[in-house]
PDB file of C-alpha atoms in Angstrom:
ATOM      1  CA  UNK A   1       0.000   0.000   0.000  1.00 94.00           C
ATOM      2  CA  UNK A   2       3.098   2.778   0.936  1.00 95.00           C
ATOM      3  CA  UNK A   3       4.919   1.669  -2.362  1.00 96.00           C
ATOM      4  CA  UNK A   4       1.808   2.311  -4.329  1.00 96.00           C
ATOM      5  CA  UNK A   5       0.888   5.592  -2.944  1.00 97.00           C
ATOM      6  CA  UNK A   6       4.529   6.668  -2.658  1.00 97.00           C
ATOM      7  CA  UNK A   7       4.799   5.868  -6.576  1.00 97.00           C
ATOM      8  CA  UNK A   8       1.604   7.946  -7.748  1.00 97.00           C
ATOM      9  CA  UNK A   9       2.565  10.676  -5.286  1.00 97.00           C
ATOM     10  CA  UNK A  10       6.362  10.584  -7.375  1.00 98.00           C
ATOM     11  CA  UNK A  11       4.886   9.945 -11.009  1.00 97.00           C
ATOM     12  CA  UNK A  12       2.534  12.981 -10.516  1.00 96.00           C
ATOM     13  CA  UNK A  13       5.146  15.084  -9.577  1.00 97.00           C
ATOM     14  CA  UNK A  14       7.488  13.720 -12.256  1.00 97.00           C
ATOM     15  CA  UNK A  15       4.862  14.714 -14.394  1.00 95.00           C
ATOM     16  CA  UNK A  16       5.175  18.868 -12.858  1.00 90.00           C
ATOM     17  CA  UNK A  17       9.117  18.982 -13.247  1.00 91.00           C
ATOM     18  CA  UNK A  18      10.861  19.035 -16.396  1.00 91.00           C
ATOM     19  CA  UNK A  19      13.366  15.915 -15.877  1.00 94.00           C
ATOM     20  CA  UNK A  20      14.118  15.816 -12.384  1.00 97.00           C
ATOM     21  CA  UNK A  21      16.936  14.350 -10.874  1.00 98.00           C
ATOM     22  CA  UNK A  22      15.376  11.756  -8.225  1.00 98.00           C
ATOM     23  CA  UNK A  23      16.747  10.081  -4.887  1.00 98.00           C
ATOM     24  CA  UNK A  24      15.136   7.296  -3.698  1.00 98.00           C
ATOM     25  CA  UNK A  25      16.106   6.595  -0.091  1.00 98.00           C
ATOM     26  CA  UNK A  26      16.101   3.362   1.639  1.00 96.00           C
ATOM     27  CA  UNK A  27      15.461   2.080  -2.110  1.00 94.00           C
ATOM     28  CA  UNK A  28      14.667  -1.683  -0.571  1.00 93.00           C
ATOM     29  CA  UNK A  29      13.561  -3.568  -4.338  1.00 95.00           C
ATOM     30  CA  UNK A  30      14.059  -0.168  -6.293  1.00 97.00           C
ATOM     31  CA  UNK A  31      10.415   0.058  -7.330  1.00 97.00           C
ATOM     32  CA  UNK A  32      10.368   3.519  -6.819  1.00 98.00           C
ATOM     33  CA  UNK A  33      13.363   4.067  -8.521  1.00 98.00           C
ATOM     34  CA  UNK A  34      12.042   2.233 -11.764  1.00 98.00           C
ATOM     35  CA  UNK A  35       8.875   3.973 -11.416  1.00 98.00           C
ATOM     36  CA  UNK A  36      10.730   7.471 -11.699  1.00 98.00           C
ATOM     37  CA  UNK A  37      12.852   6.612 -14.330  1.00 97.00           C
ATOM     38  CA  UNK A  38      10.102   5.709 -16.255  1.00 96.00           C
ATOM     39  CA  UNK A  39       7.916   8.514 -15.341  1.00 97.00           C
ATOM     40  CA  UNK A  40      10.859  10.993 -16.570  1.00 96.00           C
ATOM     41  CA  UNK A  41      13.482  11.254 -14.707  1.00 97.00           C
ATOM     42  CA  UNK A  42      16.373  12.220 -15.970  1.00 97.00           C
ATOM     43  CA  UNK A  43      19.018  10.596 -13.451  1.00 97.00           C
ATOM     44  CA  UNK A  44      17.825   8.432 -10.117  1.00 98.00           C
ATOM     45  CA  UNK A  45      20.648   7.575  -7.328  1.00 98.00           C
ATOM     46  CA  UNK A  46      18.505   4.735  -5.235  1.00 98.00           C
ATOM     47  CA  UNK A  47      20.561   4.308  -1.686  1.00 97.00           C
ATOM     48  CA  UNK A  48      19.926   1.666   0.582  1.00 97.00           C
ATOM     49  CA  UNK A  49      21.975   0.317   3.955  1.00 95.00           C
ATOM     50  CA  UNK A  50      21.073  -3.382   3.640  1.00 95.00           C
ATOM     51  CA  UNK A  51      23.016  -5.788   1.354  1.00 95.00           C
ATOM     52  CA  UNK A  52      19.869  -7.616   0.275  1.00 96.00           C
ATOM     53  CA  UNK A  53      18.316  -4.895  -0.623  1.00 96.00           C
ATOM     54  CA  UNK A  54      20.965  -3.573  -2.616  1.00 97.00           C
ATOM     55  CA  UNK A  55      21.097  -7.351  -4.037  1.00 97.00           C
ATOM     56  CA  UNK A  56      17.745  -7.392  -4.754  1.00 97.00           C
ATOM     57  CA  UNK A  57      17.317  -3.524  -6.307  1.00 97.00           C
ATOM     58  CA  UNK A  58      20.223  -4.189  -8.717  1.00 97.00           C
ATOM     59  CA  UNK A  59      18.675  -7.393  -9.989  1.00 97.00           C
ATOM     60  CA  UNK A  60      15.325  -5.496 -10.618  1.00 97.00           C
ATOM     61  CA  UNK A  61      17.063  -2.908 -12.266  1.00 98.00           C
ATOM     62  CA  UNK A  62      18.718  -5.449 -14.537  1.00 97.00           C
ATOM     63  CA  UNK A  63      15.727  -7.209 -14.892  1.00 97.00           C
ATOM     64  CA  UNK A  64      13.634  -4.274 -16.358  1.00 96.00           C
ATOM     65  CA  UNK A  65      16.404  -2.719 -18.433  1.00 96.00           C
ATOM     66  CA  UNK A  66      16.800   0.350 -16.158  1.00 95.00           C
ATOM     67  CA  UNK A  67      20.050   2.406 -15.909  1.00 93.00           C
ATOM     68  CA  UNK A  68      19.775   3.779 -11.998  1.00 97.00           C
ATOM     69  CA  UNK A  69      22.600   4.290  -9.648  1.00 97.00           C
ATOM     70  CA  UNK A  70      23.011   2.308  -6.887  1.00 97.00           C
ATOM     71  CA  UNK A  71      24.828   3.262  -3.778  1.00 97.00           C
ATOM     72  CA  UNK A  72      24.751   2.338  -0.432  1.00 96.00           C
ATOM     73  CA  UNK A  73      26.542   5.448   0.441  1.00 94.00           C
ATOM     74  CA  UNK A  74      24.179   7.190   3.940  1.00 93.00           C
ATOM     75  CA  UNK A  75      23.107  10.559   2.805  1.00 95.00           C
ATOM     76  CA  UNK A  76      25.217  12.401   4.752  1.00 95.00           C
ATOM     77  CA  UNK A  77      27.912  11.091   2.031  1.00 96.00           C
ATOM     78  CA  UNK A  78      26.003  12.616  -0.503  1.00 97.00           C
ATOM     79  CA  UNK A  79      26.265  16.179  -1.621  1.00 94.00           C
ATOM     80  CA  UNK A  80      24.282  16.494  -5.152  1.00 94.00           C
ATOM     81  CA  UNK A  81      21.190  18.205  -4.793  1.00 97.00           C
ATOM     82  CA  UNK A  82      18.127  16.585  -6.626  1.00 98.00           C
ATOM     83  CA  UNK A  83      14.761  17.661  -7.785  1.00 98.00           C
ATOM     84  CA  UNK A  84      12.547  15.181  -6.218  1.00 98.00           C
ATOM     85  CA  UNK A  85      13.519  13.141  -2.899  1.00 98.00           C
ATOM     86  CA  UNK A  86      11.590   9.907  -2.486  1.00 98.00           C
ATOM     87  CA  UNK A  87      11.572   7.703   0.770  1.00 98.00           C
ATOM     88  CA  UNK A  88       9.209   4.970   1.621  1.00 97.00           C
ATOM     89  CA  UNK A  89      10.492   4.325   5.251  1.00 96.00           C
ATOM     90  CA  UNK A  90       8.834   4.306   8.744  1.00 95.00           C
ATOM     91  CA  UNK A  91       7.821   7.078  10.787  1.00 96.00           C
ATOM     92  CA  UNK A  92      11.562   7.358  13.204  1.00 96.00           C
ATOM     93  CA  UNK A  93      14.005   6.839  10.609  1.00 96.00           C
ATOM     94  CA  UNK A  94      11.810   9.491   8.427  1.00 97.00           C
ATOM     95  CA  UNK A  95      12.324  11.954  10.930  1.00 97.00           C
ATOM     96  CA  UNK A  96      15.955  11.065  11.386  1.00 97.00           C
ATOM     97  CA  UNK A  97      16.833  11.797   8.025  1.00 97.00           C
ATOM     98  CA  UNK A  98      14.090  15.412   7.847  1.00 97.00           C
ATOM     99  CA  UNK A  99      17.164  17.522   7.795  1.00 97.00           C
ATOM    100  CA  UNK A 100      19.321  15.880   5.325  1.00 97.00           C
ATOM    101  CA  UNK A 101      16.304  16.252   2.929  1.00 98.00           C
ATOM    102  CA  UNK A 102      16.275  19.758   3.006  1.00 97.00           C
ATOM    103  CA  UNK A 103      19.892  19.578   2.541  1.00 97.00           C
ATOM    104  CA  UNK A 104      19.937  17.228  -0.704  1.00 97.00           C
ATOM    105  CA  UNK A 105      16.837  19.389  -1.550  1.00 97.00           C
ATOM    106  CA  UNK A 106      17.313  21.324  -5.258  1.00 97.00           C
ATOM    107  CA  UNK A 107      15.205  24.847  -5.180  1.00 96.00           C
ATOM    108  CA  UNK A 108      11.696  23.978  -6.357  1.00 95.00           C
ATOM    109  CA  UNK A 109      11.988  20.527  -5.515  1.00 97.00           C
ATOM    110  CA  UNK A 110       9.637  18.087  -3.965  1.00 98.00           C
ATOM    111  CA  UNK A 111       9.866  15.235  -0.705  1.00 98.00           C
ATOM    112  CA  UNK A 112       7.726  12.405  -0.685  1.00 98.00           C
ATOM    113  CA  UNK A 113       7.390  10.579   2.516  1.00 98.00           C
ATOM    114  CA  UNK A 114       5.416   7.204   2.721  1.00 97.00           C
ATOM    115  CA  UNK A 115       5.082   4.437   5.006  1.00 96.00           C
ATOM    116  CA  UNK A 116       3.714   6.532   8.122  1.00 97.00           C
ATOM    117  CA  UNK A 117       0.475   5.332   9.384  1.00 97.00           C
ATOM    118  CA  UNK A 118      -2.109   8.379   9.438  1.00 95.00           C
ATOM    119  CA  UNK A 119      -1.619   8.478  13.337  1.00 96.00           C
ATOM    120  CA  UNK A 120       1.916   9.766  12.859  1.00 97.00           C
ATOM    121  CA  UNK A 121       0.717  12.921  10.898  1.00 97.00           C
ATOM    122  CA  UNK A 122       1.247  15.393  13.281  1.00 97.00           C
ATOM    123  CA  UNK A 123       4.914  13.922  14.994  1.00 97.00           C
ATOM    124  CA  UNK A 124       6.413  13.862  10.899  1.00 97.00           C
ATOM    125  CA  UNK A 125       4.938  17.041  10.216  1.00 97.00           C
ATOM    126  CA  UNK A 126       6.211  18.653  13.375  1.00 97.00           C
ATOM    127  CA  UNK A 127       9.659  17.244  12.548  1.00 97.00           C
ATOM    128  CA  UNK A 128       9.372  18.300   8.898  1.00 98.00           C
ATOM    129  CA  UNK A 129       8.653  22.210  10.135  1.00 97.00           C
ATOM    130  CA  UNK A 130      11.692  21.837  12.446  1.00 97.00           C
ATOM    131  CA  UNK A 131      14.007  20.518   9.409  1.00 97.00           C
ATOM    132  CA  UNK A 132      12.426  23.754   7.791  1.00 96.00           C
ATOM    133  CA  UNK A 133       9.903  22.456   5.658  1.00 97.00           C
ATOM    134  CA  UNK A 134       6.350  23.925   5.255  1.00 93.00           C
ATOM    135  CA  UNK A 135       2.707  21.966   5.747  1.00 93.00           C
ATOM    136  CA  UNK A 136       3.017  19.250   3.243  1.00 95.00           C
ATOM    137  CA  UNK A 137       1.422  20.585  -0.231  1.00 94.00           C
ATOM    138  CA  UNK A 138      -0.224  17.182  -0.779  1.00 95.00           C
ATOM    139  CA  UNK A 139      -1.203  14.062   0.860  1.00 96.00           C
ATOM    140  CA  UNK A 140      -2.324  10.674   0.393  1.00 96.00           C
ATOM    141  CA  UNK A 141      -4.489   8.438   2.468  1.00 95.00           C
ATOM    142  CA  UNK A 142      -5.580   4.728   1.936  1.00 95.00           C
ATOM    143  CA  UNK A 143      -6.821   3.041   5.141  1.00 95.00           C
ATOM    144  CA  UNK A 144      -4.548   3.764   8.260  1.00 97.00           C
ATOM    145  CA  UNK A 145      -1.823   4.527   5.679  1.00 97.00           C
ATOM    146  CA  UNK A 146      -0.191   7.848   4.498  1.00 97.00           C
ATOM    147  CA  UNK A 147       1.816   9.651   1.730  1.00 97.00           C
ATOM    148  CA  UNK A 148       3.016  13.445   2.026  1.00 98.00           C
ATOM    149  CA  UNK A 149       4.306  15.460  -0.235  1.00 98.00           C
ATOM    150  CA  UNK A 150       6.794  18.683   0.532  1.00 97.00           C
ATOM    151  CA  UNK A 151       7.758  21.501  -1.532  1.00 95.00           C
ATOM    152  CA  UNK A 152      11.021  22.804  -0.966  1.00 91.00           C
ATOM    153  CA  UNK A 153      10.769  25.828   1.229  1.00 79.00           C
TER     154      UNK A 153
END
């Protein structure tokens, strides 16, 4: 349910930015990283910490003919910014990372948080406004799930 609403919340906002350069954090199978290269992207760096997961998100990218970087560098070894920051993760390592997204954060750009149950609202958005973020622009609800959506501020 989080992958699916974290992918329409990114191919929607593909579709707003003219080939945007796309992180997906804590990539885990790199569905969200196919789904934005295919939606438009115009470069995608997918970072994960587990081995598996890197494993498994480099076979998927094989699989389906994708070109995506791969890394399991943590984003505080990362310095590019990028358009659209993507992260499908639960509610405390969201918040862990809400200040390296603004960071890695391009002007005009976009995060999309998923995997928070709706309950959590309030502590992610809290965190968000600390990190320096706004009220999310958009979000997404399907049963006790949620997706948000940030513009940069």
């Amino acid at each position: 349910v989080t992958t699916r609403m974290a992918a329409k919340m990114l191919a929607e906002t593909i579709a707003l930015t003219d080939k945007p350069r796309v992180l997906d954090v804590g990539a885990g199978t790199g569905i969200l990283a196919m789904t934005a290269q295919r939606a438009g992207a115009a470069y995608v760096l997918a970072t994960d910490n587990d081995p598996r997961a890197i494993e498994v998100a480099s076979d998927n990218f094989k699989r389906n003919g994708c070109v995506i970087e791969l890394t399991n560098r943590p984003l505080e070894k990362i310095s590019e910014p990028f358009d659209i920051i993507t992260a499908n993760i639960l509610l405390e390592t969201l918040m862990s990372m809400a200040r390296e997204f603004k960071r890695l954060l391009a002007p005009g750009g976009f995060v999309i948080l998923s995997g928070l149950l709706a309950g959590q609202r309030d502590d992610m958005s809290a965190k968000m406004e600390e990190a320096g973020f706004e009220s999310p622009e958009d979000e997404l609800t399907e049963g006790e799930w949620l997706a948000m959506r940030y513009g940069a501020p």
